[in-house]
Amino acid sequence: MEMRGARILVPGATGRIGSALVERLHALGARPALAGRDPDTLARVSARSGHAPARTFEAWDLDACARTVDWAAAELGGLDGVVVCVGVAAFGPAPEVSDAVAEHLTAVNALAPMAFLRAAAPQVTEGGVLAAVTGVVAEAAPARMADYAAAKAALATWLTAVRREQRRRGVSVLEINLPHMDTGFAARAVRGEAPRLPRGLPVEEAVDAVVAALSDGARLVRPGTPGPLEVVR
Ligand SMILES: NC(=O)c1ccc[n+]([C@@H]2O[C@H](COP(=O)([O-])OP(=O)(O)OC[C@H]3O[C@@H](n4cnc5c(N)ncnc54)[C@H](OP(=O)(O)O)[C@@H]3O)[C@@H](O)[C@H]2O)c1
């Protein structure tokens, strides 16, 4: 995908990774549309990104996720890509995590990203990209993170299947499989406390890799070599 002029919706544009990505897209001459939950942060990120169009949404409301895709396509005059950066964690042994928290994690980490990309798939044409952030927990399945890891694994599997569906249309489906990042994400968990974690990767590493992957039509960003993140075509 040519970044200059690319019309890209970023749900989770209020988060550390999403906001840094939006600002980079704007700097590269792309045309981001921003979707986030917190209206004040959303307005600040929009102002830093050439007053890009912005709209609030709540991930629980899957219809609103789909409507946000239609809104973005109308604002931008079409859609070349969607990069979902929404997520929330919870910590604790599975029997101590309530079903309500499990439902919350599944909605935010799996169902909402799927709803955004499901609505976007028919609108994105050849050369476009459907992307979402998963995480290494999907495969590592660490103790005390069962529901977060399971939701990310569900999203990763969904992306793999949709990639097979979209190949014939020439639409790339990108999984952004990140390790621990230096964003304070774990401290914003809806339940429990994170284990002691080493310092995470700088956000700019993720943004560099995502932009390279979008440009290349890649299918995967993951921890690798020679840098901390590798882009797999
Ligand atoms: N940081 C890490 O170590 C790490 C590692 C692997 C994967 N990831 C993934 O990377 C992505 C971005 O995380 P981040 O590190 O940038 O964390 P972050 O700053 O906490 O961003 C999380 C984003 O999700 C949004 N969000 C959470 N719950 C929501 C809800 N109910 N409705 C709508 N939006 C909601 C937040 O919106 P508001 O801020 O507007 O509330 C924010 O935009 C997530 O998918 C996360 O799972 C992070």
Coordinates of C-alpha atoms and ligand atoms in Angstrom, one line a residue:
M1 CA 0.0 0.0 0.0
E2 CA 1.2 3.5 -0.9
M3 CA 1.1 5.4 2.4
R4 CA 0.7 8.8 0.9
G5 CA -3.0 9.4 0.6
A6 CA -4.0 6.1 2.1
R7 CA -7.3 6.3 3.9
I8 CA -6.9 4.3 7.1
L9 CA -9.3 3.9 10.1
V10 CA -7.6 3.4 13.4
P11 CA -9.9 2.1 16.2
G12 CA -8.0 2.6 19.5
A13 CA -6.5 5.8 18.3
T14 CA -6.6 7.1 21.9
G15 CA -4.2 4.4 23.1
R16 CA -0.4 4.7 23.2
I17 CA 0.2 2.5 20.2
G18 CA -2.8 3.7 18.3
S19 CA -2.1 7.4 18.8
A20 CA 1.6 7.0 17.8
L21 CA 0.5 5.1 14.7
V22 CA -2.0 7.8 13.8
E23 CA 0.6 10.6 14.1
R24 CA 3.0 8.6 12.0
L25 CA 0.4 8.0 9.3
H26 CA -0.4 11.7 9.2
A27 CA 3.4 12.5 9.0
L28 CA 3.7 10.1 6.0
G29 CA 0.9 11.8 4.2
A30 CA -1.8 9.2 4.8
R31 CA -5.3 10.2 5.8
P32 CA -6.2 8.6 9.1
A33 CA -9.7 8.5 10.6
L34 CA -9.6 8.1 14.4
A35 CA -11.9 6.1 16.6
G36 CA -11.5 6.0 20.4
R37 CA -13.4 5.8 23.7
D38 CA -12.0 8.8 25.5
P39 CA -13.3 12.0 23.8
D40 CA -10.6 14.4 25.3
T41 CA -7.7 12.2 24.2
L42 CA -9.4 11.7 20.9
A43 CA -9.6 15.4 20.3
R44 CA -5.9 15.9 21.3
V45 CA -4.7 13.1 18.9
S46 CA -6.8 14.5 16.1
A47 CA -5.4 18.0 16.6
R48 CA -1.9 16.6 16.5
S49 CA -2.8 14.8 13.2
G50 CA -4.0 17.7 11.1
H51 CA -7.4 17.6 12.7
A52 CA -8.1 14.2 11.2
P53 CA -11.8 13.1 11.4
A54 CA -12.5 11.5 14.8
R55 CA -15.4 9.7 16.4
T56 CA -16.0 8.0 19.8
F57 CA -17.1 4.4 20.2
E58 CA -17.5 1.8 22.9
A59 CA -16.2 -1.7 22.1
W60 CA -19.1 -3.4 23.8
D61 CA -21.4 -2.0 21.1
L62 CA -20.5 -4.2 18.1
D63 CA -23.0 -2.4 15.9
A64 CA -21.3 0.9 16.8
C65 CA -18.0 -0.6 15.7
A66 CA -19.5 -1.5 12.3
R67 CA -21.2 1.9 12.0
T68 CA -17.8 3.5 12.7
V69 CA -16.4 1.8 9.6
D70 CA -19.2 3.3 7.5
W71 CA -18.6 6.7 9.1
A72 CA -14.9 6.5 8.2
A73 CA -15.5 5.5 4.6
A74 CA -17.9 8.5 4.3
E75 CA -15.5 10.9 5.9
L76 CA -12.5 9.8 3.8
G77 CA -14.3 9.1 0.5
G78 CA -13.5 5.3 0.8
L79 CA -11.3 3.1 2.9
D80 CA -7.9 1.6 2.1
G81 CA -7.2 0.0 5.5
V82 CA -8.2 -0.5 9.1
V83 CA -5.7 -1.1 11.9
V84 CA -7.4 -2.1 15.2
C85 CA -5.4 -1.1 18.2
V86 CA -8.1 -1.7 20.9
G87 CA -7.3 -3.9 23.8
V88 CA -7.6 -4.4 27.6
A89 CA -6.0 -6.9 30.0
A90 CA -7.0 -8.7 33.2
F91 CA -4.8 -10.6 35.6
G92 CA -5.4 -13.4 38.1
P93 CA -6.1 -17.2 38.3
A94 CA -9.0 -18.2 36.1
P95 CA -11.3 -19.3 38.9
E96 CA -11.0 -15.8 40.5
V97 CA -11.9 -14.0 37.2
S98 CA -15.6 -13.4 37.0
D99 CA -17.6 -14.3 33.9
A100 CA -18.4 -10.6 33.5
V101 CA -14.7 -9.8 33.3
A102 CA -14.1 -12.7 30.8
E103 CA -17.0 -11.4 28.7
H104 CA -15.5 -7.9 28.8
L105 CA -12.1 -9.1 27.7
T106 CA -13.6 -11.2 24.9
A107 CA -15.7 -8.2 23.6
V108 CA -12.8 -5.7 23.6
N109 CA -10.0 -8.0 22.5
A110 CA -11.7 -10.2 20.0
L111 CA -15.4 -9.4 19.1
A112 CA -14.9 -5.6 18.6
P113 CA -11.8 -6.0 16.4
M114 CA -13.7 -8.7 14.4
A115 CA -16.7 -6.4 14.1
F116 CA -14.5 -3.5 12.7
L117 CA -12.8 -5.8 10.2
R118 CA -15.9 -7.7 9.3
A119 CA -17.6 -4.4 8.4
A120 CA -14.5 -3.1 6.6
A121 CA -13.8 -6.2 4.4
P122 CA -16.4 -5.5 1.7
Q123 CA -15.4 -1.8 1.6
V124 CA -11.6 -2.3 1.2
T125 CA -10.5 -3.1 -2.3
E126 CA -7.5 -4.6 -3.9
G127 CA -4.2 -3.5 -2.3
G128 CA -6.0 -2.6 0.9
V129 CA -5.2 -3.9 4.4
L130 CA -7.3 -5.3 7.3
A131 CA -5.1 -5.4 10.5
A132 CA -5.3 -5.9 14.2
V133 CA -3.0 -6.1 17.2
T134 CA -2.9 -9.5 18.9
G135 CA 0.0 -10.3 21.3
V136 CA 2.6 -13.0 22.1
V137 CA 0.3 -14.1 25.0
A138 CA -1.9 -15.7 22.3
E139 CA 0.7 -18.5 21.9
A140 CA 2.6 -18.2 25.2
A141 CA -0.7 -18.5 27.3
P142 CA 0.9 -17.3 30.5
A143 CA -0.6 -18.2 33.9
R144 CA -2.9 -15.6 35.4
M145 CA -3.8 -14.2 31.9
A146 CA -6.1 -17.0 30.6
D147 CA -8.9 -14.9 29.4
Y148 CA -6.8 -12.1 27.9
A149 CA -4.6 -14.7 26.1
A150 CA -7.6 -16.7 24.9
A151 CA -9.3 -13.6 23.5
K152 CA -6.1 -12.7 21.6
A153 CA -5.7 -16.3 20.3
A154 CA -9.3 -16.1 19.1
L155 CA -8.5 -12.9 17.2
A156 CA -5.3 -14.4 15.7
T157 CA -7.2 -17.5 14.4
W158 CA -9.9 -15.3 13.0
L159 CA -7.4 -13.2 11.1
T160 CA -5.7 -16.3 9.7
A161 CA -9.1 -17.6 8.3
V162 CA -10.1 -14.2 6.9
R163 CA -6.6 -13.9 5.2
R164 CA -7.5 -17.1 3.3
E165 CA -10.8 -15.6 2.3
Q166 CA -9.4 -12.2 1.2
R167 CA -6.4 -13.5 -0.7
R168 CA -8.3 -13.8 -4.0
R169 CA -9.5 -10.2 -3.6
G170 CA -5.9 -8.9 -3.2
V171 CA -6.6 -7.6 0.3
S172 CA -3.9 -8.2 2.9
V173 CA -4.8 -9.3 6.4
L174 CA -2.1 -8.3 8.9
E175 CA -1.7 -9.7 12.4
I176 CA 0.4 -7.4 14.6
N177 CA 1.7 -9.9 17.2
L178 CA 3.5 -7.7 19.7
P179 CA 5.6 -8.6 22.8
H180 CA 5.4 -6.5 26.0
M181 CA 5.6 -2.8 25.0
D182 CA 6.5 0.2 27.1
T183 CA 3.0 1.7 27.2
G184 CA 1.7 1.1 30.7
F185 CA -1.0 -1.2 29.2
A186 CA -0.8 -3.8 32.0
A187 CA -1.4 -1.1 34.6
R188 CA -4.7 -0.3 32.9
A189 CA -6.0 -3.9 33.4
V190 CA -9.7 -4.1 34.3
R191 CA -8.9 -6.7 37.0
G192 CA -5.9 -7.8 39.0
E193 CA -2.3 -6.7 39.0
A194 CA 0.3 -7.5 36.3
P195 CA 3.3 -9.6 37.3
R196 CA 6.7 -7.8 37.5
L197 CA 7.6 -7.2 33.9
P198 CA 10.9 -6.1 32.3
R199 CA 10.9 -2.8 30.5
G200 CA 8.9 -3.2 27.3
L201 CA 9.8 -2.2 23.8
P202 CA 9.5 1.4 22.8
V203 CA 6.2 2.3 21.0
E204 CA 8.1 3.6 18.0
E205 CA 9.5 0.1 17.3
A206 CA 5.9 -1.1 16.9
V207 CA 5.0 1.9 14.7
D208 CA 8.0 1.4 12.5
A209 CA 7.1 -2.3 12.0
V210 CA 3.4 -1.6 11.4
V211 CA 4.1 1.0 8.8
A212 CA 6.6 -1.3 7.0
A213 CA 4.0 -4.1 7.1
L214 CA 1.3 -1.9 5.7
S215 CA 3.5 -0.7 2.9
D216 CA 4.6 -4.2 2.0
G217 CA 1.2 -5.9 2.2
A218 CA 2.7 -8.2 4.9
R219 CA 0.8 -10.7 6.9
L220 CA 2.6 -10.7 10.2
V221 CA 4.6 -8.5 12.6
R222 CA 6.2 -10.6 15.4
P223 CA 9.2 -10.6 17.7
G224 CA 12.2 -11.5 15.6
T225 CA 15.5 -10.6 14.0
P226 CA 17.5 -8.6 13.2
G227 CA 15.5 -5.9 15.0
P228 CA 13.2 -6.6 18.0
L229 CA 10.3 -6.9 15.6
E230 CA 10.2 -8.6 12.2
V231 CA 7.8 -8.1 9.3
V232 CA 6.7 -11.3 7.5
R233 CA 5.3 -11.1 4.0
Ligands
LIG1 N1 1.4 -2.7 25.6 C1 1.7 -4.0 25.6 O1 2.6 -4.6 26.3 C2 1.0 -4.9 24.5 C3 1.6 -6.1 24.1 C4 1.0 -6.9 23.2 C5 -0.2 -6.4 22.6 N2 -0.7 -5.2 23.0 C6 -2.0 -4.8 22.4 O2 -1.7 -3.5 21.8 C7 -3.0 -2.8 21.6 C8 -2.8 -1.4 22.1 O3 -2.4 -1.4 23.4 P1 -1.6 -0.1 24.1 O4 -0.3 -0.7 24.7 O5 -1.5 1.0 23.2 O6 -2.5 0.2 25.4 P2 -3.5 1.4 25.7 O7 -2.7 2.7 25.6 O8 -4.2 1.0 27.0 O9 -4.6 1.4 24.5 C9 -5.7 0.6 24.6 C10 -6.8 1.1 23.6 O10 -8.0 0.3 23.7 C11 -9.1 1.2 23.9 N3 -10.1 0.5 24.7 C12 -10.0 -0.3 25.8 N4 -11.2 -0.6 26.2 C13 -12.1 -0.1 25.3 C14 -13.5 -0.1 25.2 N5 -14.3 -0.8 26.1 N6 -14.1 0.6 24.2 C15 -13.4 1.3 23.3 N7 -12.0 1.3 23.4 C16 -11.4 0.7 24.3 C17 -8.5 2.4 24.7 O11 -9.4 3.4 24.6 P3 -9.4 4.7 25.6 O12 -8.0 5.0 25.9 O13 -10.1 5.8 24.8 O14 -10.2 4.3 26.8 C18 -7.2 2.6 23.9 O15 -7.4 3.3 22.8 C19 -4.0 -3.6 22.4 O16 -4.7 -4.4 21.6 C20 -3.1 -4.5 23.3 O17 -3.8 -5.7 23.7 C21 -0.1 -4.4 23.9

